PDB file of C-alpha atoms in Angstrom:
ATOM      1  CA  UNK M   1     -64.188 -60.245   9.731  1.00  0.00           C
ATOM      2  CA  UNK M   2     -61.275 -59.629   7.298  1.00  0.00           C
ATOM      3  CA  UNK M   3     -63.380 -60.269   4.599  1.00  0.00           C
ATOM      4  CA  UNK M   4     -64.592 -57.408   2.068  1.00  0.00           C
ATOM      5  CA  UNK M   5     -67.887 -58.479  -0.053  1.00  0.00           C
ATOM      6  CA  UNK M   6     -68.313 -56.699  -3.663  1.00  0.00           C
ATOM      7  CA  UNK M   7     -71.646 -56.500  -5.812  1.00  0.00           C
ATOM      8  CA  UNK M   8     -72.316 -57.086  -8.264  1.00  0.00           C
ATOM      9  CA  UNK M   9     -70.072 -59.866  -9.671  1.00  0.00           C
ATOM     10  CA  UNK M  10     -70.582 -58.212 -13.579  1.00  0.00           C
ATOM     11  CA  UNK M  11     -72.551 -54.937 -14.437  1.00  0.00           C
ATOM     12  CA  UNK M  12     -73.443 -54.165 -18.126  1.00  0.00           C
ATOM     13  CA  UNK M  13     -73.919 -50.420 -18.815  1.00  0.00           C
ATOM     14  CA  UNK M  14     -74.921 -47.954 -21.855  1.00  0.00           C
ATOM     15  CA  UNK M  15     -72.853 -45.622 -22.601  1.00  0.00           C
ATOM     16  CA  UNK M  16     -73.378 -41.882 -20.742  1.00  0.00           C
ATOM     17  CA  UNK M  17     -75.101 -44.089 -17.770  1.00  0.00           C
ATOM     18  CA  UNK M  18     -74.228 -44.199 -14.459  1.00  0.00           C
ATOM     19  CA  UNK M  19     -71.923 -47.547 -12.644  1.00  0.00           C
ATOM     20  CA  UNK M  20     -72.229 -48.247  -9.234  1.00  0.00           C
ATOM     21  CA  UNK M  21     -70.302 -51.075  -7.411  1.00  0.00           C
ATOM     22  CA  UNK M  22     -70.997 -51.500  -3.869  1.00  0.00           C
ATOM     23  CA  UNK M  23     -68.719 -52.534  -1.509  1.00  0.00           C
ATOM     24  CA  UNK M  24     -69.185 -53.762   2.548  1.00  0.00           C
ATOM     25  CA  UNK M  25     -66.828 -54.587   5.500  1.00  0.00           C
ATOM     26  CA  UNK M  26     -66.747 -55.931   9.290  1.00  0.00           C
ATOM     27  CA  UNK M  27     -63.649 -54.994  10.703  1.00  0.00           C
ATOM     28  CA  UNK M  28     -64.231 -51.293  11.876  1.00  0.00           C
ATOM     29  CA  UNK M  29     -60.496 -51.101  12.454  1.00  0.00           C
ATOM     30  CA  UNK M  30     -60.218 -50.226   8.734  1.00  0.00           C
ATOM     31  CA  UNK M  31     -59.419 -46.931   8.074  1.00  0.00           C
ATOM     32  CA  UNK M  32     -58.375 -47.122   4.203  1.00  0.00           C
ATOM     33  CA  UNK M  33     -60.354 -47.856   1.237  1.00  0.00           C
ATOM     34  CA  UNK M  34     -58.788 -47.926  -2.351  1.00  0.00           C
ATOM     35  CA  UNK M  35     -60.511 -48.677  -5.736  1.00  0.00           C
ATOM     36  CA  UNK M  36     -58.731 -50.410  -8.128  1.00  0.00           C
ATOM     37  CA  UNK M  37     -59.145 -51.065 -12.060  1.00  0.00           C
ATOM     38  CA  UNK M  38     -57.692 -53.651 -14.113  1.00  0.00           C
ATOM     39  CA  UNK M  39     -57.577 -54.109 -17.821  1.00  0.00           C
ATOM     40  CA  UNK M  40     -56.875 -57.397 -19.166  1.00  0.00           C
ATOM     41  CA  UNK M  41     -53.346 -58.365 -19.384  1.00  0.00           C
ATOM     42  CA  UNK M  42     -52.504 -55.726 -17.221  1.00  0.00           C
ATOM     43  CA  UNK M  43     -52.381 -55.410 -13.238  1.00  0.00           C
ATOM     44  CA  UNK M  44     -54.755 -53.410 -11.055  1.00  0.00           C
ATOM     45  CA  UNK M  45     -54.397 -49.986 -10.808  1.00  0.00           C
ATOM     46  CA  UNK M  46     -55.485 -47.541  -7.996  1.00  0.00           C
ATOM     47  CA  UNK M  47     -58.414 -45.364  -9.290  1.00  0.00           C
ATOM     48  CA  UNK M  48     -59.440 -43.444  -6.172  1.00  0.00           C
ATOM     49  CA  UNK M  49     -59.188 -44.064  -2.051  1.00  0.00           C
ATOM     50  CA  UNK M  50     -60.991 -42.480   0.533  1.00  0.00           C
ATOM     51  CA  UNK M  51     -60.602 -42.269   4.464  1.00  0.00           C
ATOM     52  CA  UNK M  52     -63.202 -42.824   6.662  1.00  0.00           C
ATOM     53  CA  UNK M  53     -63.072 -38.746   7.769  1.00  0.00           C
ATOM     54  CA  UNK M  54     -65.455 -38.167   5.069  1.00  0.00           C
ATOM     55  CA  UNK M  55     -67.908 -39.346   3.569  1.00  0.00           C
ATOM     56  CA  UNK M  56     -67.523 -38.481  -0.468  1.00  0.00           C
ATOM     57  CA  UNK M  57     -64.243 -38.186  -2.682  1.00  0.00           C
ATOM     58  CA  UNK M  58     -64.776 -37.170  -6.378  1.00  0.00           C
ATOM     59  CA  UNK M  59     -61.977 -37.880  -8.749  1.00  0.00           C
ATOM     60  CA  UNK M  60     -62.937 -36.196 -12.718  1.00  0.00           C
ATOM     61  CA  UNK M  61     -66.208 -38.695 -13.112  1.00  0.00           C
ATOM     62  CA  UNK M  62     -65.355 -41.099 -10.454  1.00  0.00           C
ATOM     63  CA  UNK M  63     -67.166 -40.867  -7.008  1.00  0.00           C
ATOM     64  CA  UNK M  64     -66.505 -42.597  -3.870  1.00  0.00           C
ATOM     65  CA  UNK M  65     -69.205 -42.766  -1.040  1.00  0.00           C
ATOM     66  CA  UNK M  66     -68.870 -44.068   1.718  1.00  0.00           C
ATOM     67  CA  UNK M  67     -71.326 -44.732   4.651  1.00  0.00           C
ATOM     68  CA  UNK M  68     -68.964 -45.322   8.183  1.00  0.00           C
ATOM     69  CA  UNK M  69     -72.042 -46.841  10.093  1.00  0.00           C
ATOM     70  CA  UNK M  70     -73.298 -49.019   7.404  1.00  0.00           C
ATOM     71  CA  UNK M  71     -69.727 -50.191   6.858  1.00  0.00           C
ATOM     72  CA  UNK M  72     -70.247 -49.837   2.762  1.00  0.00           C
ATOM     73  CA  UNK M  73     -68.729 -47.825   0.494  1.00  0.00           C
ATOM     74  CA  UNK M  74     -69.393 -47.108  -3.515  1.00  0.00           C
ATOM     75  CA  UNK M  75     -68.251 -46.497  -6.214  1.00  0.00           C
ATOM     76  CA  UNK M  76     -69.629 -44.421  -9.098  1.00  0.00           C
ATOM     77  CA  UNK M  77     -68.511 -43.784 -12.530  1.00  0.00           C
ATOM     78  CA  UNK M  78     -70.464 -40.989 -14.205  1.00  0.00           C
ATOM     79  CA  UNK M  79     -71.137 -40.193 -17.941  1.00  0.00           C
ATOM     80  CA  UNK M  80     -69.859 -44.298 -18.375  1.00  0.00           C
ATOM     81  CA  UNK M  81     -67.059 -44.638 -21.397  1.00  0.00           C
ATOM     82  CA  UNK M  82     -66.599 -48.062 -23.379  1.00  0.00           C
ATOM     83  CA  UNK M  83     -62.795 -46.995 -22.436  1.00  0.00           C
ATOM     84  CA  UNK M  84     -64.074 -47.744 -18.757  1.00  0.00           C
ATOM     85  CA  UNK M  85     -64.814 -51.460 -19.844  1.00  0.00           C
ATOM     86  CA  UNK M  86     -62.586 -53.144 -17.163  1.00  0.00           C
ATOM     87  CA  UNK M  87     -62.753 -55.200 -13.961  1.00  0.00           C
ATOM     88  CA  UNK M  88     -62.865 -52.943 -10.739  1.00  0.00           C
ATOM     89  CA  UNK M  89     -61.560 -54.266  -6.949  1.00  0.00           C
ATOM     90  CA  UNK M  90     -62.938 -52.379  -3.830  1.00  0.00           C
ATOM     91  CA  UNK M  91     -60.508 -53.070  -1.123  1.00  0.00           C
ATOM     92  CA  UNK M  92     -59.520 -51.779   3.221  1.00  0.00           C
ATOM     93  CA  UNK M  93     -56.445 -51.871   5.067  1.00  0.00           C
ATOM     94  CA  UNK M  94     -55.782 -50.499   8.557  1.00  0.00           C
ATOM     95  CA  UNK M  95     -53.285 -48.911   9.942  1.00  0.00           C
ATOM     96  CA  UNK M  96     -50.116 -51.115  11.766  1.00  0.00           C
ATOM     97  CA  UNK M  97     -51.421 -53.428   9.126  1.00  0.00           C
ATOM     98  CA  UNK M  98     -48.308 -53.600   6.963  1.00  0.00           C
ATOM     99  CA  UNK M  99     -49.937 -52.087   4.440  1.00  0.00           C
ATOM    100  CA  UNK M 100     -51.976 -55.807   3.694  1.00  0.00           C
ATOM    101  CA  UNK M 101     -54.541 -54.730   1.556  1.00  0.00           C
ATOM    102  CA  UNK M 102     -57.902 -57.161   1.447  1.00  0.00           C
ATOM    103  CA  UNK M 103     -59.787 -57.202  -1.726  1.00  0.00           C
ATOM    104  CA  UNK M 104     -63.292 -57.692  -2.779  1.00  0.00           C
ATOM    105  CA  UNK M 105     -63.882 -60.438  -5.390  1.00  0.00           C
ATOM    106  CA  UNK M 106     -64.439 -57.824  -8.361  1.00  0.00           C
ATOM    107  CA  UNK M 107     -66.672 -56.264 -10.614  1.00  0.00           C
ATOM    108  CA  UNK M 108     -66.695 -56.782 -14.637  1.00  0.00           C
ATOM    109  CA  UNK M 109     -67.677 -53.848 -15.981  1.00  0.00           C
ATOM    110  CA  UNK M 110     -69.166 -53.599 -19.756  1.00  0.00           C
ATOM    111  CA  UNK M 111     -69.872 -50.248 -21.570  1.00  0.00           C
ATOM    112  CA  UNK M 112     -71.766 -50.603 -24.319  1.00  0.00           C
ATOM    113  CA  UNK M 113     -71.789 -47.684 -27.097  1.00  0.00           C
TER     114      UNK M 113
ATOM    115  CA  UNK H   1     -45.959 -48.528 -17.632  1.00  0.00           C
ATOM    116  CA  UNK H   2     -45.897 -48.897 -13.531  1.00  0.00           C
ATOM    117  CA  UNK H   3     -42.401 -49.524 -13.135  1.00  0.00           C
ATOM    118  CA  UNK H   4     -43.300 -52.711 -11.876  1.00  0.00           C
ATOM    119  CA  UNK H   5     -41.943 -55.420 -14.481  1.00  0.00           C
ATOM    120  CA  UNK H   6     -42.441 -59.592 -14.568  1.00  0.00           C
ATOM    121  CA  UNK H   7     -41.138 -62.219 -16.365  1.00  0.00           C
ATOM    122  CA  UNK H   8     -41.891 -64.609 -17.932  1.00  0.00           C
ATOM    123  CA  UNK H   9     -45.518 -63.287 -18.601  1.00  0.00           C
ATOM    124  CA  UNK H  10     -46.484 -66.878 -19.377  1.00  0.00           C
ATOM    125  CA  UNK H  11     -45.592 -70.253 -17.771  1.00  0.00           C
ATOM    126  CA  UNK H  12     -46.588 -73.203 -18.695  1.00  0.00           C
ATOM    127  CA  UNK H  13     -45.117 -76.402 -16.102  1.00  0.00           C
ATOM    128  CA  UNK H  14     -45.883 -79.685 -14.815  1.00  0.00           C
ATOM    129  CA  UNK H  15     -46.314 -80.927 -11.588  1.00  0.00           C
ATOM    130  CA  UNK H  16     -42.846 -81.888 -11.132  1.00  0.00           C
ATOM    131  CA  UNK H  17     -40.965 -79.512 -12.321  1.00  0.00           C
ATOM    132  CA  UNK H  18     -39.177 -76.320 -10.557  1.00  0.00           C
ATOM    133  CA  UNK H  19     -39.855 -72.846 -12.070  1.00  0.00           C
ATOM    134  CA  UNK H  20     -38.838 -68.926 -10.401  1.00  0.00           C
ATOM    135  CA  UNK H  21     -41.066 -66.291 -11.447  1.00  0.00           C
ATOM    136  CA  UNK H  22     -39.307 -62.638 -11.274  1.00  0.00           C
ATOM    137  CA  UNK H  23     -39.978 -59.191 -10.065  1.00  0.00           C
ATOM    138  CA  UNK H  24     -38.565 -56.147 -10.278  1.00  0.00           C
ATOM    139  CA  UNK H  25     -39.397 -52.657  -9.547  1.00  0.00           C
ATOM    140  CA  UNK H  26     -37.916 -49.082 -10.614  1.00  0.00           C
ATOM    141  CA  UNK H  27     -40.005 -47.010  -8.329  1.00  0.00           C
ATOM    142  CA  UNK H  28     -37.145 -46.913  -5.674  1.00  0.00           C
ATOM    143  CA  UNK H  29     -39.645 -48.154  -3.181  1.00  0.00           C
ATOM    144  CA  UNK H  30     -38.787 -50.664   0.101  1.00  0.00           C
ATOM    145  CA  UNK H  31     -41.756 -53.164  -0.145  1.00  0.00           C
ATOM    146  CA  UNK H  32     -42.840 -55.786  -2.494  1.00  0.00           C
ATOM    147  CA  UNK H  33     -45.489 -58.264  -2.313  1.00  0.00           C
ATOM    148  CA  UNK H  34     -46.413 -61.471  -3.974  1.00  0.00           C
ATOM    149  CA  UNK H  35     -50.185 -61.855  -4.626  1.00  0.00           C
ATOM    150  CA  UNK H  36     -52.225 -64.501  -6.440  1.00  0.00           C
ATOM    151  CA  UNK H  37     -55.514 -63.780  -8.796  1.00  0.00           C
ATOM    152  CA  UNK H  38     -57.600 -67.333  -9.653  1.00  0.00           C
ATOM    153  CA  UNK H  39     -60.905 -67.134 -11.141  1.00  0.00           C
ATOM    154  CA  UNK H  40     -64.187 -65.296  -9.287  1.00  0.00           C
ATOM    155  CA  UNK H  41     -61.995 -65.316  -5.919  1.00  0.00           C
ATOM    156  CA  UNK H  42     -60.165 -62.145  -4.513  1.00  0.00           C
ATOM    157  CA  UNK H  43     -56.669 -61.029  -5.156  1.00  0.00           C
ATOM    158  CA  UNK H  44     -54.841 -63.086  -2.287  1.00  0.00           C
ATOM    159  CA  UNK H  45     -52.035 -61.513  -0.754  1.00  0.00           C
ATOM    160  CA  UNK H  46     -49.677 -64.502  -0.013  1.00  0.00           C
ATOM    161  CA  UNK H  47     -46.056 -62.995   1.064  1.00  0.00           C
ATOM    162  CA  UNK H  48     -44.759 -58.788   1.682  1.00  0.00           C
ATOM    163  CA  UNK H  49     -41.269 -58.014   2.078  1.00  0.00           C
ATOM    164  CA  UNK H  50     -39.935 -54.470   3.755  1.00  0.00           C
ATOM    165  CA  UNK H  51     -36.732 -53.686   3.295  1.00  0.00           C
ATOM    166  CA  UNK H  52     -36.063 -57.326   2.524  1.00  0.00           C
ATOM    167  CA  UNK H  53     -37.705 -59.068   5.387  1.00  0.00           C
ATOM    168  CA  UNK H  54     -40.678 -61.320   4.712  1.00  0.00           C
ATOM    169  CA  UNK H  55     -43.397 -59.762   7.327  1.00  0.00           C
ATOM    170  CA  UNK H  56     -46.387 -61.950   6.111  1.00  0.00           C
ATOM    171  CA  UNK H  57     -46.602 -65.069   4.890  1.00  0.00           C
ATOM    172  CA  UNK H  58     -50.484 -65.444   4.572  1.00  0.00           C
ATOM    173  CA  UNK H  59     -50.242 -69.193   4.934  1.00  0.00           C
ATOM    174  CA  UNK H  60     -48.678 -70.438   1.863  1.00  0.00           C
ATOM    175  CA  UNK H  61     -47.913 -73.268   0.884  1.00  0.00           C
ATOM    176  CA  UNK H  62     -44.262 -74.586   1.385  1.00  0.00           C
ATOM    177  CA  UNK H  63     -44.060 -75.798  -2.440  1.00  0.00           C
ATOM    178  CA  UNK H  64     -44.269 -71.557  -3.086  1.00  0.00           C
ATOM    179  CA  UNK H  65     -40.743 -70.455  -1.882  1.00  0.00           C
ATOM    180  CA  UNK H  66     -40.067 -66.025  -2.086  1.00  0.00           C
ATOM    181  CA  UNK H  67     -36.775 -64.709  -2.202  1.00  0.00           C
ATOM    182  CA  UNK H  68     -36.066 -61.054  -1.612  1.00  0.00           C
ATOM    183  CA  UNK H  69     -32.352 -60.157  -2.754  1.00  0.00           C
ATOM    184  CA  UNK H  70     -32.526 -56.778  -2.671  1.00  0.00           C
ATOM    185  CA  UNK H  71     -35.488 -54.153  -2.482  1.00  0.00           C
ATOM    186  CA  UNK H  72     -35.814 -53.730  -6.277  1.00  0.00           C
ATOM    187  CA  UNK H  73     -35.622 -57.686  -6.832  1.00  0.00           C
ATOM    188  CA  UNK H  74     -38.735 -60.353  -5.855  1.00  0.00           C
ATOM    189  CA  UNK H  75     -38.689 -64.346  -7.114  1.00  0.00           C
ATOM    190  CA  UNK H  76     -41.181 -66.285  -6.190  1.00  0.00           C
ATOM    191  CA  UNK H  77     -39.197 -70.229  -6.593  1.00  0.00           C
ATOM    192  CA  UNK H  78     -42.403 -73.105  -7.677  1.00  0.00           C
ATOM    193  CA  UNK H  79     -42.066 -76.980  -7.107  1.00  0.00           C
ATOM    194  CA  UNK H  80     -44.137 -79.275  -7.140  1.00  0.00           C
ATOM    195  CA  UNK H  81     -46.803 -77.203  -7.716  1.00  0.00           C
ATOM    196  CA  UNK H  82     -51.070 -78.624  -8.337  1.00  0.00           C
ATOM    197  CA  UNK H  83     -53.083 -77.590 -11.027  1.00  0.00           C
ATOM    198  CA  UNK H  84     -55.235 -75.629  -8.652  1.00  0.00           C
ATOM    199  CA  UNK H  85     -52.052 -73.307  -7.978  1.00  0.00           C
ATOM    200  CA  UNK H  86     -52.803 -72.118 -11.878  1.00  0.00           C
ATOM    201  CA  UNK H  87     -53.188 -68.525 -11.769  1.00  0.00           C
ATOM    202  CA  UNK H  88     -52.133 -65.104 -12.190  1.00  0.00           C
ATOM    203  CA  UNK H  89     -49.270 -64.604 -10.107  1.00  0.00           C
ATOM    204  CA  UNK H  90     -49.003 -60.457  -9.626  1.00  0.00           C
ATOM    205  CA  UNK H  91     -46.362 -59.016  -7.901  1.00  0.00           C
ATOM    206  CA  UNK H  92     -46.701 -55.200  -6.600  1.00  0.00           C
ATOM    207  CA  UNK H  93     -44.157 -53.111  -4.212  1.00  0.00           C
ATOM    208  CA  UNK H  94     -45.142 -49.253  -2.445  1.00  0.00           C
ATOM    209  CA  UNK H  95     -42.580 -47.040  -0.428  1.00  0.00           C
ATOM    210  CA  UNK H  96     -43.026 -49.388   2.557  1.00  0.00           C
ATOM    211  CA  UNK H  97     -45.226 -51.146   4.833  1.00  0.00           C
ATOM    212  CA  UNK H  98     -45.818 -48.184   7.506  1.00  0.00           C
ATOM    213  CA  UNK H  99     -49.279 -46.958   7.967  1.00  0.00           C
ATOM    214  CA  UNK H 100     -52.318 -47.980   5.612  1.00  0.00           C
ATOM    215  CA  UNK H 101     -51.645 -45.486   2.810  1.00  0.00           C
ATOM    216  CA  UNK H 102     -49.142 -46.730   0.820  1.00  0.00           C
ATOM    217  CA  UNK H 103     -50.123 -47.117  -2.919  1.00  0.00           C
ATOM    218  CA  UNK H 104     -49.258 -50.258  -4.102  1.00  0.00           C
ATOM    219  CA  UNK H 105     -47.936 -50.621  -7.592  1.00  0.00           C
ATOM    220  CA  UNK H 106     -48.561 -53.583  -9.266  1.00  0.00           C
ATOM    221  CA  UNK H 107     -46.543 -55.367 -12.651  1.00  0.00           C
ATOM    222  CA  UNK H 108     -48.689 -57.118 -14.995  1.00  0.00           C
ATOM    223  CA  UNK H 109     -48.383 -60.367 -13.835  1.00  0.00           C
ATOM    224  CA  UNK H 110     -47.784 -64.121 -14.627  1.00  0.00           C
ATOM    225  CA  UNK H 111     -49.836 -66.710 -15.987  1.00  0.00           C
ATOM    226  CA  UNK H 112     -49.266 -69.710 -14.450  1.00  0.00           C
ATOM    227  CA  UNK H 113     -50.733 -72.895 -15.937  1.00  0.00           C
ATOM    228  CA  UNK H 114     -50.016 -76.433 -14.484  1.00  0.00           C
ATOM    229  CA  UNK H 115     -50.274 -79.337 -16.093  1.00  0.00           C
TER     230      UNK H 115
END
């Protein structure tokens, strides 16, 4: 139930397209929901978070949806860069949770020009 | 830059010897946490520390020891360790534990190999 599953494991885009990772849960108690992005030989980052209180947050050309009965959320990176060649982590934490955040396994992303 | 620094960024050890990975952070925050990245698995949060108390220790083996001096400071002491404890070894720290909103900031990381 703690567990956070990510898809897909690597996505290959051209550039101007559209990314979309995909992210589930269980635990319902989860009330926080970060993206992160990591280049190599560098840690992860936060991109964008959303709360469960709605149901989109748009960042520039990153999206987050996120779907509270369906326990998924997305994310979407429009007009795709080769700059935005990186490996993303969904992830949830809960409040009174010392701030533990649980991660999904991660998503390789390729833009190609 | 994160304000998040480690050292060494590469480690290279054998199964016997003793090594202490370090952490420190500029961001003036209260918490730090240890985490471990392997291969196709999920960042694994293994210890946190608010205002220098461990408050998790996600079931860790004893051969990974943390220290907390001091909120700016986090080691993480290796012995004995098993070639399946090679890794990235990230630490990260955020204002404090409280709530669930806390960005975490994280350093770069150490590559841990064992021989």
């Amino acid at each position: 139930q703690q567990q956070v599953k990510q898809s897909p494991q690597s996505l290959i885009v051209q550039k101007g397209g559209i990314s979309i990772i995909n992210c589930a849960y269980e635990n319902t108690a989860f009330d926080y929901f970060p993206w992160y992005q990591q280049f190599p030989g560098k840690g992860p980052a936060l991109l964008i978070a959303i709360r469960p209180d709605v149901s989109e947050k748009k960042e520039g050309r990153f999206t987050i949806s996120f779907n509270k009965s369906a326990k998924q959320f997305s994310l979407h990176i429009m007009d795709s860069q080769p700059g935005d060649s990186a490996t993303y982590f969904c992830a949830a934490s809960r409040s009174g949770g010392y701030n533990k955040l649980i991660f999904g396994a991660g998503t390789r992303l390729a833009v190609h020009p | 830059e994160t304000g998040v620094t480690q050292t060494p960024r590469h480690l290279v050890m054998g199964m016997t010897n003793k090594k202490s990975l370090k952490c420190e952070q500029h961001l003036g925050h209260n918490a730090m946490y240890w985490y471990k990245q392997s291969a196709k698995k999920p960042l694994e949060l293994m210890f946190v520390y608010n205002f220098k108390e461990q408050t998790e220790n996600n079931s860790v083996p004893s051969r990974f020891s943390p220290e907390c001096p001091n909120s700016s400071h986090l080691f993480l002491h290796l012995h004995t360790l098993q070639p399946e404890d090679s890794a990235l070894y990230l630490c990260a720290s955020s204002q404090d534990t409280s709530g669930s909103y806390n960005e975490q900031f994280f350093g770069p990381g150490t590559r841990l190999t064992v021989l």
